[in-house]
Structure formats: structure tokens, C-alpha cells
mmCIF file of C-alpha atoms in Angstrom:
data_model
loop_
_atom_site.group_PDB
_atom_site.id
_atom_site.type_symbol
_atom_site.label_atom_id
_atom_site.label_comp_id
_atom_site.label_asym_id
_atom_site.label_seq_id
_atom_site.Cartn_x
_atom_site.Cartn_y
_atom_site.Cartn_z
ATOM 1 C CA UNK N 27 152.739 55.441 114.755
ATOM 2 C CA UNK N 28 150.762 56.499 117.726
ATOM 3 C CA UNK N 29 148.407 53.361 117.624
ATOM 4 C CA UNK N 30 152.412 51.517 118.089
ATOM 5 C CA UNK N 31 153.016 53.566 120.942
ATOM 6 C CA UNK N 32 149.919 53.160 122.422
ATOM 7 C CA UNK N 33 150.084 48.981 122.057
ATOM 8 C CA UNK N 34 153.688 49.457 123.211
ATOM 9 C CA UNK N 35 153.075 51.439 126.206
ATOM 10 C CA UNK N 36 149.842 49.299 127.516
ATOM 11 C CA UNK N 37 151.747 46.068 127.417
ATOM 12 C CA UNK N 38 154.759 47.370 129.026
ATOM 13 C CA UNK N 39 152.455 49.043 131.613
ATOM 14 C CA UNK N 40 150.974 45.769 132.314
ATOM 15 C CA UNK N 41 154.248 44.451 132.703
ATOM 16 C CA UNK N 42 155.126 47.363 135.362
ATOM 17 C CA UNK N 43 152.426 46.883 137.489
ATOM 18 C CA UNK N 44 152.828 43.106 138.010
ATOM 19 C CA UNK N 45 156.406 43.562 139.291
ATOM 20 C CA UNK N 46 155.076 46.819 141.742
ATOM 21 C CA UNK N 47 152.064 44.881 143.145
ATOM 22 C CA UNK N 48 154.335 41.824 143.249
ATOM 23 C CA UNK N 49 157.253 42.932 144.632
ATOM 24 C CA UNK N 50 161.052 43.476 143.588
ATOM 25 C CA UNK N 51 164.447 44.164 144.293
ATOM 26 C CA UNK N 52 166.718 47.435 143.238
ATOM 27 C CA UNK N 53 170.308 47.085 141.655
ATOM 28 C CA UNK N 54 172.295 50.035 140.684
ATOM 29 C CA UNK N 55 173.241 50.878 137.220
ATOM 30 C CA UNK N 56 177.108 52.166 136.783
ATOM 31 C CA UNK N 57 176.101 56.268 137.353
ATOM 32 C CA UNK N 58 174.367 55.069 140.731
ATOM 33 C CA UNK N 59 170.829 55.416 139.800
ATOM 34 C CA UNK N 60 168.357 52.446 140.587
ATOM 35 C CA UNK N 61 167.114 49.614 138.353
ATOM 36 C CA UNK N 62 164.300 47.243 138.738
ATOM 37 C CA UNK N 63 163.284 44.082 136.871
ATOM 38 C CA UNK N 64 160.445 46.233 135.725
ATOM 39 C CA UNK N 65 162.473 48.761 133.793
ATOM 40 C CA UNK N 66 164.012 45.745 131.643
ATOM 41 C CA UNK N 67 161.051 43.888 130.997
ATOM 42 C CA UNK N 68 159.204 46.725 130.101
ATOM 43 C CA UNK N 69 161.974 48.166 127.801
ATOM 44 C CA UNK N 70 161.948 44.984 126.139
ATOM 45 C CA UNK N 71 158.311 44.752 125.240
ATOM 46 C CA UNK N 72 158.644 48.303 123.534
ATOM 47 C CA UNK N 73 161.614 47.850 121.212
ATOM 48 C CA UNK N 74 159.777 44.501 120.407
ATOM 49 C CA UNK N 75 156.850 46.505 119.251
ATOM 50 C CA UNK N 76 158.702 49.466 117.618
ATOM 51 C CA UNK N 77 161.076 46.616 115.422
ATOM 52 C CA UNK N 78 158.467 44.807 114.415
ATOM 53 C CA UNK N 79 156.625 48.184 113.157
ATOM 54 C CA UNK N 80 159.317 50.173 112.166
ATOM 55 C CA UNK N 81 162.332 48.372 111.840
ATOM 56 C CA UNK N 82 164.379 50.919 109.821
ATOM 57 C CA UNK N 83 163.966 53.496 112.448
ATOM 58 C CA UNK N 84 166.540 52.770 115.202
ATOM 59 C CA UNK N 85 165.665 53.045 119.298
ATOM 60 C CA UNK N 86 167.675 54.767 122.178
ATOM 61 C CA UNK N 87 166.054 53.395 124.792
ATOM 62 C CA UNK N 88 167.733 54.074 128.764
ATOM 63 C CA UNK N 89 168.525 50.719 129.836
ATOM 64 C CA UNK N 90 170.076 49.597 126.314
ATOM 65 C CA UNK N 91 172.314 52.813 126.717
ATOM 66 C CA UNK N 92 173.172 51.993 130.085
ATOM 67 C CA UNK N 93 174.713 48.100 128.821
ATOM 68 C CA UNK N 94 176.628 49.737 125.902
ATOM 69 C CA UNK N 95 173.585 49.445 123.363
ATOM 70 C CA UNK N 96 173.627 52.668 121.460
ATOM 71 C CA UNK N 97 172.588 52.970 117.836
ATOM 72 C CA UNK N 98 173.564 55.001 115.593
ATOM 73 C CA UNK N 99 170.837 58.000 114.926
ATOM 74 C CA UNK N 100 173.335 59.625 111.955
ATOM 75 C CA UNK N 101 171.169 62.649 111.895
ATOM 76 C CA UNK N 102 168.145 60.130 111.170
ATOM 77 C CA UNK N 103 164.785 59.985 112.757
ATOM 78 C CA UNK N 104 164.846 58.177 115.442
ATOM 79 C CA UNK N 105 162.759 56.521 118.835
ATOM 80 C CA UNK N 106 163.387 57.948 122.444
ATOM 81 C CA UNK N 107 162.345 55.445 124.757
ATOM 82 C CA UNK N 108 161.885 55.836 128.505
ATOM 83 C CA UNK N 109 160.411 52.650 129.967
ATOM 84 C CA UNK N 110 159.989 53.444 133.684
ATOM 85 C CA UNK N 111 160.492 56.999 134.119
ATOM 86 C CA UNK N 112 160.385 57.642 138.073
ATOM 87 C CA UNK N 113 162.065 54.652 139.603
ATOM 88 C CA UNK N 114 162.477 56.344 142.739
ATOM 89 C CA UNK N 115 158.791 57.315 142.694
ATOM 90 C CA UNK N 116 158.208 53.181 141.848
ATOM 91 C CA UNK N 117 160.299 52.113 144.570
ATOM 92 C CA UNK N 118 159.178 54.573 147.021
ATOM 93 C CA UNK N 119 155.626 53.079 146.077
ATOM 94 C CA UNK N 120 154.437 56.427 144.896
ATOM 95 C CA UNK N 121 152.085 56.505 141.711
ATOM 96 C CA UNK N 122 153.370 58.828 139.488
ATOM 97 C CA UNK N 123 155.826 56.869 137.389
ATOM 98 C CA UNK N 124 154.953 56.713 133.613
ATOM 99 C CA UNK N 125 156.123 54.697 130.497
ATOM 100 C CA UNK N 126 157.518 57.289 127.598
ATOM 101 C CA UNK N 127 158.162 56.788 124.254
ATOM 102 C CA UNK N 128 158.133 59.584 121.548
ATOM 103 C CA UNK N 129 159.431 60.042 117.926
ATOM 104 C CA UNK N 130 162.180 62.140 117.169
ATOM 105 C CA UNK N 131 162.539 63.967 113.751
ATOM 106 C CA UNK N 132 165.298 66.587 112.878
ATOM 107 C CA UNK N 133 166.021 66.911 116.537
ATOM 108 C CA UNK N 134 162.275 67.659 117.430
ATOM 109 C CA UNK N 135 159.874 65.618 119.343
ATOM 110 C CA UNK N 136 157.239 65.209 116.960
ATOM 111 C CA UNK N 137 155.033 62.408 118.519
ATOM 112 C CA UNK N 138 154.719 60.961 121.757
ATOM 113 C CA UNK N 139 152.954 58.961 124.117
ATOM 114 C CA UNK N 140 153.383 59.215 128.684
ATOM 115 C CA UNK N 141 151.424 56.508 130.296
ATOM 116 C CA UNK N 142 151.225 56.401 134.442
ATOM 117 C CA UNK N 143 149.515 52.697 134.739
ATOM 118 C CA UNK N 144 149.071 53.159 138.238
ATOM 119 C CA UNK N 145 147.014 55.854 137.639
ATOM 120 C CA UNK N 146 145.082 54.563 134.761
ATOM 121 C CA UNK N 147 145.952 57.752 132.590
ATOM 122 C CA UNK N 148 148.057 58.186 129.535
ATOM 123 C CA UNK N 149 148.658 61.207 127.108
ATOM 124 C CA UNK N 150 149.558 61.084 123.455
ATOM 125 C CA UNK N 151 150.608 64.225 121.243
ATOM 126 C CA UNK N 152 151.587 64.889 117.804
ATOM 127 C CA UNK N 153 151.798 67.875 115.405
ATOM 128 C CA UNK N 154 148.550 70.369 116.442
ATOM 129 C CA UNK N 155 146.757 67.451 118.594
ATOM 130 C CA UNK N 156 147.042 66.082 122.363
ATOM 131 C CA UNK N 157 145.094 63.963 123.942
ATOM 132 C CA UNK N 158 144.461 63.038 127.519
ATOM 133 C CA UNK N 159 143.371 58.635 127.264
ATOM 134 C CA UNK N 160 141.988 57.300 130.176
ATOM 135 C CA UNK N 161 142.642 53.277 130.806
ATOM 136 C CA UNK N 162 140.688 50.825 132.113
ATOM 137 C CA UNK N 163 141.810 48.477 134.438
ATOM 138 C CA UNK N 164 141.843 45.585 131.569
ATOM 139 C CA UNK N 165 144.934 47.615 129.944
ATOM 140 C CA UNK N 166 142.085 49.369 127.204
ATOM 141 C CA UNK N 167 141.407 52.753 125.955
ATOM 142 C CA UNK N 168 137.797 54.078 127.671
ATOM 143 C CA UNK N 169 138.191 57.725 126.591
ATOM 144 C CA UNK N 170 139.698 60.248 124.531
ATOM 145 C CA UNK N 171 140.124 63.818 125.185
ATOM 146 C CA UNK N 172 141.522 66.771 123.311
ATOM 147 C CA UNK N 173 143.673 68.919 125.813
ATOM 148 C CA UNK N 174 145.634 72.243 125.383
ATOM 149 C CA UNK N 175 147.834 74.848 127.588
ATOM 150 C CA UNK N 176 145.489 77.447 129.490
ATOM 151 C CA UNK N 177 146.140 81.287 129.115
ATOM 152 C CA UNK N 178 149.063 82.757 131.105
ATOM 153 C CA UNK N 179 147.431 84.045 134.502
ATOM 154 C CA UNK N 180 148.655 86.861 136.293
ATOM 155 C CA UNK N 181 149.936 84.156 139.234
ATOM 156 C CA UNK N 182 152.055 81.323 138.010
ATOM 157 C CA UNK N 183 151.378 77.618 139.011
ATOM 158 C CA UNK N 184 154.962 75.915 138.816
ATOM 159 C CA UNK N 185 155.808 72.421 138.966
ATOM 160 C CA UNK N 186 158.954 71.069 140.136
ATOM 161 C CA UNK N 187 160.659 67.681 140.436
ATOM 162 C CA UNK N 188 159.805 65.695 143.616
ATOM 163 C CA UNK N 189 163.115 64.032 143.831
ATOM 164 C CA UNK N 190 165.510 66.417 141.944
ATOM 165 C CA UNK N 191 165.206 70.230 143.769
ATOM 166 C CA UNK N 192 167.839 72.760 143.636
ATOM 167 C CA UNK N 193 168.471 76.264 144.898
ATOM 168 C CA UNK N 194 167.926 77.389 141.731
ATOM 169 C CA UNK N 195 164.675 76.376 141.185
ATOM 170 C CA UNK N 196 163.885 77.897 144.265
ATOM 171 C CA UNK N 197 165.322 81.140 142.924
ATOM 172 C CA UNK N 198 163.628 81.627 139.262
ATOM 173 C CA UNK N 199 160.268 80.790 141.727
ATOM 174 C CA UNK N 200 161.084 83.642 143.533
ATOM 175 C CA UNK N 201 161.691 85.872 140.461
ATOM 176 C CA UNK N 202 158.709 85.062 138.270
ATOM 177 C CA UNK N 203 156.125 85.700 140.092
ATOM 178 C CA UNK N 204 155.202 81.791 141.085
ATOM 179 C CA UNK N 205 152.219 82.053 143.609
ATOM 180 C CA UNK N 206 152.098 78.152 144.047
ATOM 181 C CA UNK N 207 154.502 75.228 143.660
ATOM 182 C CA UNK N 208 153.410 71.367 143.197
ATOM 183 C CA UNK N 209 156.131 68.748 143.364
ATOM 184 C CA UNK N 210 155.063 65.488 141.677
ATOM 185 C CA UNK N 211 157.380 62.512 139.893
ATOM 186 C CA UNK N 212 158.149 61.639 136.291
ATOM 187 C CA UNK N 213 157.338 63.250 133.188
ATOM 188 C CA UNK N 214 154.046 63.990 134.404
ATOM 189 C CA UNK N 215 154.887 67.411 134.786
ATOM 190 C CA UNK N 216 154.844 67.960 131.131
ATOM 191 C CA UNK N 217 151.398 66.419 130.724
ATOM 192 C CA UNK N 218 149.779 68.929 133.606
ATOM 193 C CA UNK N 219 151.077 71.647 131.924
ATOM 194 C CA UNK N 220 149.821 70.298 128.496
ATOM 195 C CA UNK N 221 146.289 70.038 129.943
ATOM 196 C CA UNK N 222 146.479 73.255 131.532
ATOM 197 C CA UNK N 223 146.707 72.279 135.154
ATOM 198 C CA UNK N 224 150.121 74.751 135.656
ATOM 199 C CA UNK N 225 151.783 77.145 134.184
ATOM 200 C CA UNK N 226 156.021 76.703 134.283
ATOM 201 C CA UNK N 227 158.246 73.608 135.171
ATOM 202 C CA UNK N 228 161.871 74.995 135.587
ATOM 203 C CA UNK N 229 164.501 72.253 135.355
ATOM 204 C CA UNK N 230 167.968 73.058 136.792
ATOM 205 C CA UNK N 231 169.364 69.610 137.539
ATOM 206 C CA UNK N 232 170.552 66.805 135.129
ATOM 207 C CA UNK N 233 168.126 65.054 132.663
ATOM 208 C CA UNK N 234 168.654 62.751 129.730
ATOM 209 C CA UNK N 235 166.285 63.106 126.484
ATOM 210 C CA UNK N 236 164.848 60.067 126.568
ATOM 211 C CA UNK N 237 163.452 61.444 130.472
ATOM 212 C CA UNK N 238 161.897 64.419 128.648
ATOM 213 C CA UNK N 239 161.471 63.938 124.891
ATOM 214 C CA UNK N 240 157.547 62.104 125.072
ATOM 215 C CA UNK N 241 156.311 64.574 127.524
ATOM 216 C CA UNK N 242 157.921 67.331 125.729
ATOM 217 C CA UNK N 243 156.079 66.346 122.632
ATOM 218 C CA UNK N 244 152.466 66.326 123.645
ATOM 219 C CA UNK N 245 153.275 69.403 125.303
ATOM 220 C CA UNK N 246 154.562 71.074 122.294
ATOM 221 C CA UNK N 247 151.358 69.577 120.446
ATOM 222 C CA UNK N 248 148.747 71.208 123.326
ATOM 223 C CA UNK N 249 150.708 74.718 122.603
ATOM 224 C CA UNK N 250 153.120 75.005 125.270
ATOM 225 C CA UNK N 251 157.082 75.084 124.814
ATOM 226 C CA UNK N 252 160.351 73.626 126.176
ATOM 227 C CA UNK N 253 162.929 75.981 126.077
ATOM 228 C CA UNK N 254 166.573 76.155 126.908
ATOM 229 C CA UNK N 255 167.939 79.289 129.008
ATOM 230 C CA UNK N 256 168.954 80.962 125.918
ATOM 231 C CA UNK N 257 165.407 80.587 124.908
ATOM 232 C CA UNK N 258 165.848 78.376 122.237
ATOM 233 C CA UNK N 259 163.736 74.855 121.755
ATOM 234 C CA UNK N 260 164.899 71.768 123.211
ATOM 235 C CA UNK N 261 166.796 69.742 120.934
ATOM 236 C CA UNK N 262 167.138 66.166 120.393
ATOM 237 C CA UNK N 263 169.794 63.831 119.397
ATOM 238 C CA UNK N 264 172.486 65.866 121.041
ATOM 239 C CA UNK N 265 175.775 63.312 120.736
ATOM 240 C CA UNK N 266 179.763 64.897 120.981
ATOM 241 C CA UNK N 267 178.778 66.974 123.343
ATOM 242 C CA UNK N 268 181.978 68.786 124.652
ATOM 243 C CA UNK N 269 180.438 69.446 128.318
ATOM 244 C CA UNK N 270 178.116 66.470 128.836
ATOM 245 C CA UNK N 271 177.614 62.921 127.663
ATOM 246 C CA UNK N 272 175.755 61.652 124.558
ATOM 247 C CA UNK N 273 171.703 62.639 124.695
ATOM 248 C CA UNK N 274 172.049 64.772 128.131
ATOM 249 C CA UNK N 275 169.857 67.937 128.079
ATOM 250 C CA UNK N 276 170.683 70.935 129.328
ATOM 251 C CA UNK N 277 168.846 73.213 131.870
ATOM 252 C CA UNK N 278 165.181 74.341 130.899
ATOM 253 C CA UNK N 279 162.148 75.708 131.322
ATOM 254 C CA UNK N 280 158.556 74.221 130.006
ATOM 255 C CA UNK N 281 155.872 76.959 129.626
ATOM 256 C CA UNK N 282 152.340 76.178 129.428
ATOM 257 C CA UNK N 283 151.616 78.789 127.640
ATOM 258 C CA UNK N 284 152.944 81.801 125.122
ATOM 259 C CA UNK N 285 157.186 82.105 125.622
ATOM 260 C CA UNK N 286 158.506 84.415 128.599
ATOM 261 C CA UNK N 287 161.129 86.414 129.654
ATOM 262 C CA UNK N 288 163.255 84.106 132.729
ATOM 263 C CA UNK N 289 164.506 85.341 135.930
ATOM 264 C CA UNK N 290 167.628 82.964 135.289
#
């Protein structure tokens, strides 16, 4: 499944990059958040891929969901699929978006795959293994590396969302002993944790699984956690949700390394 993703996510990064170096315009979905020619075509080149390889295992995918394309999951397996995670960080001509797709099985993201094209860097986990793949600039795979979480050290290294602050965030910093805090775009966060480049990524403000579920899983698979603020796992495949729309998370927290006590 992971040689899919991989296939997916290079083509679709391909596609991404021609539109940024090219040029494009921005629309705005219905909930107000921007859209770019890029997002579609590379959401289409991914569902081609996972159909042709799996076509018994159905897709939510962002930009489907957004024009009323919603599958039903009925407590199946099922794809999460991200295509350009960071549009603000791709129209603002910053680097760090990525292309995420991961697997989801009984509500847990099992296997996964975050590529940043413009950065010629990807990351790929599944159960007990993730990987850090570098790219070359003809869209190919020059290296492999295992990665893992680094030991909790006695001054945290946080990470935080470049375009999606709160007060809160500001406040569990203040509370847990966070020494240092880097802002950076995308799911990206969950990869520097994975490869044990920080230590906590606190999320108080609005996400949607398929923004969290690839980097979630290759951080799960390097040993860290994504945990909710009653300290339970992140779950997956959350629809009839009382308080929130179909497949919207909840507040977290991502720890690189073992589970802690939260100053929420």
C-alpha cells in the first residue's frame, strides 16, 4: 500500500509544483477557506491511483467532501486524503505545504505517507516503521531513512501552527515547561516530531482528519502519540457528531515521546 501512496503522492507533487512555479488564482470553498487549481488536480491524480489499486476501499478526500462527494466508510477501512495541506502556506509562497494520504483501519491511522515537494522530502509510516525519503528533483526516491521520537528532555521544544494560533496554545506553553516554540505550516509538524526534531505540538483550533490523519500515522509508527485532552488516541472516522461536522477532530496534543500529564 505504501509503494501506492508513494506513486500517488510523487505525481500529485509534480502536479503541485507546476501550478506554484507557474502561477494561479485562489477561489473560496463554501466555509471560506482557499482553493487552488492545484488542490483539484492533485486530488484527482490520487483517487486515480488509490481506485485503480484498491478499488473496494473507499476515499474521503477534502475537496470531494467540500462538492458533496462523501462515501460511505460504514465502519470500514477506509483512505484519508489531504492533497494540498497548507494552502495558505502555497499561496503565501512559503514551502512547507505537503501532500497527505494515510490508511485508516478501525478508526486508527495505520499507514501513511506526508510529502512537501518543494522541499524535496517526504515521510512514510506504518505499524513499528517510519521513514524519512528524500526526492530528487526528477520526482524519484534517492534515500531512505529509519526515524523515531527522541527521549523527553527536561526543556520542551513545541511546535505550533503558523497560521492557526490561539491563546490557548500560548497558555499550555506556559504550563509545561516549553523552553522554545517553532511555528511552521502543514502537517509537517507531525513529521519533526516523528524524527525527533521537537517534543509537543498542542492543537487548540479546528482541524479535519484528513489535515492530520497521514502525519499522525508515521508519528504513531516513530513512537510518539496523538492524544485528545482526555488523553485518549485520536480517532478516525468520526461521522454524527452532535457538536461538530462529519470527520472534524477535536482539540489535541502530539507528543514526541512517552504520554504526559497536560496543563489544559
Amino acid at each position: 500500500m505504501l509503494a501506492t501512496f508513494e506513486k500517488a503522492a510523487l505525481e500529485a507533487g509534480k502536479a503541485i509544483l507546476e501550478v506554484y512555479r507557474a502561477g494561479y488564482t485562489v477561489a473560496l470553498k463554501q466555509d471560506m477557506s482557499p482553493v487552488t487549481i492545484a488542490d483539484e488536480r492533485a486530488e484527482r491524480i490520487i483517487l486515480e491511483h488509490l481506485a485503480r489499486d484498491f478499488p473496494d476501499i473507499p476515499a474521503i478526500a477534502e475537496e470531494s467532501v467540500a462538492a458533496g462527494k462523501v462515501p460511505d466508510i460504514g465502519g470500514r477501512p477506509f483512505f484519508l486524503v489531504d492533497p494540498l495541506d497548507g494552502t495558505r502556506e502555497f499561496i503565501e509562497h512559503r514551502d512547507e505545504f505537503t501532500v497527505n494520504i494515510a490508511y485508516i483501519q478501525n478508526g486508527v491511522p495505520v499507514a501513511g505517507i506526508v510529502y512537501a515537494p518543494a522541499l524535496s522530502i517526504a515521510f512514510t509510516g506504518e505499524p513499528g516503521k517510519a521513514r524519512k525519503l528524500v526526492i530528487t528533483d526528477q520526482f524519484t526516491i534517492a534515500d531512505r531513512s529509519v526515524i523515531a521520537v527522541r527521549a523527553r528532555p527536561e526543556n520542551l521544544l513545541a511546535l505550533a501552527s503558523r497560521c492557526h494560533g490561539s491563546p490557548k496554545t500560548d497558555s499550555f506553553l506556559a504550563d509545561n515547561a516549553v523552553s522554545a516554540c517553532t511555528s511552521i505550516g502543514s502537517s509537517l509538524k507531525f513529521c519533526l516530531l516523528a524524527e525527533g526534531k521537537a517534543d509537543v505540538y498542542p492543537r487548540f483550533t479546528r482541524t479535519m482528519e484528513w489535515d492530520t490523519a497521514a502525519g499522525d500515522a508515521i508519528l504513531r509508527a516513530a513512537g510518539g502519540s496523538t492524544l485528545t485532552l482526555d488523553g485518549r488516541p485520536l480517532s478516525y472516522g468520526k461521522t454524527d457528531q452532535s457538536d461538530d461536522c462529519d470527520f472534524a477532530n477535536p482539540n489535541f496534543i502530539c507528543w514526541g515521546g512517552k504520554k504526559s500529564l497536560v496543563g489544559v
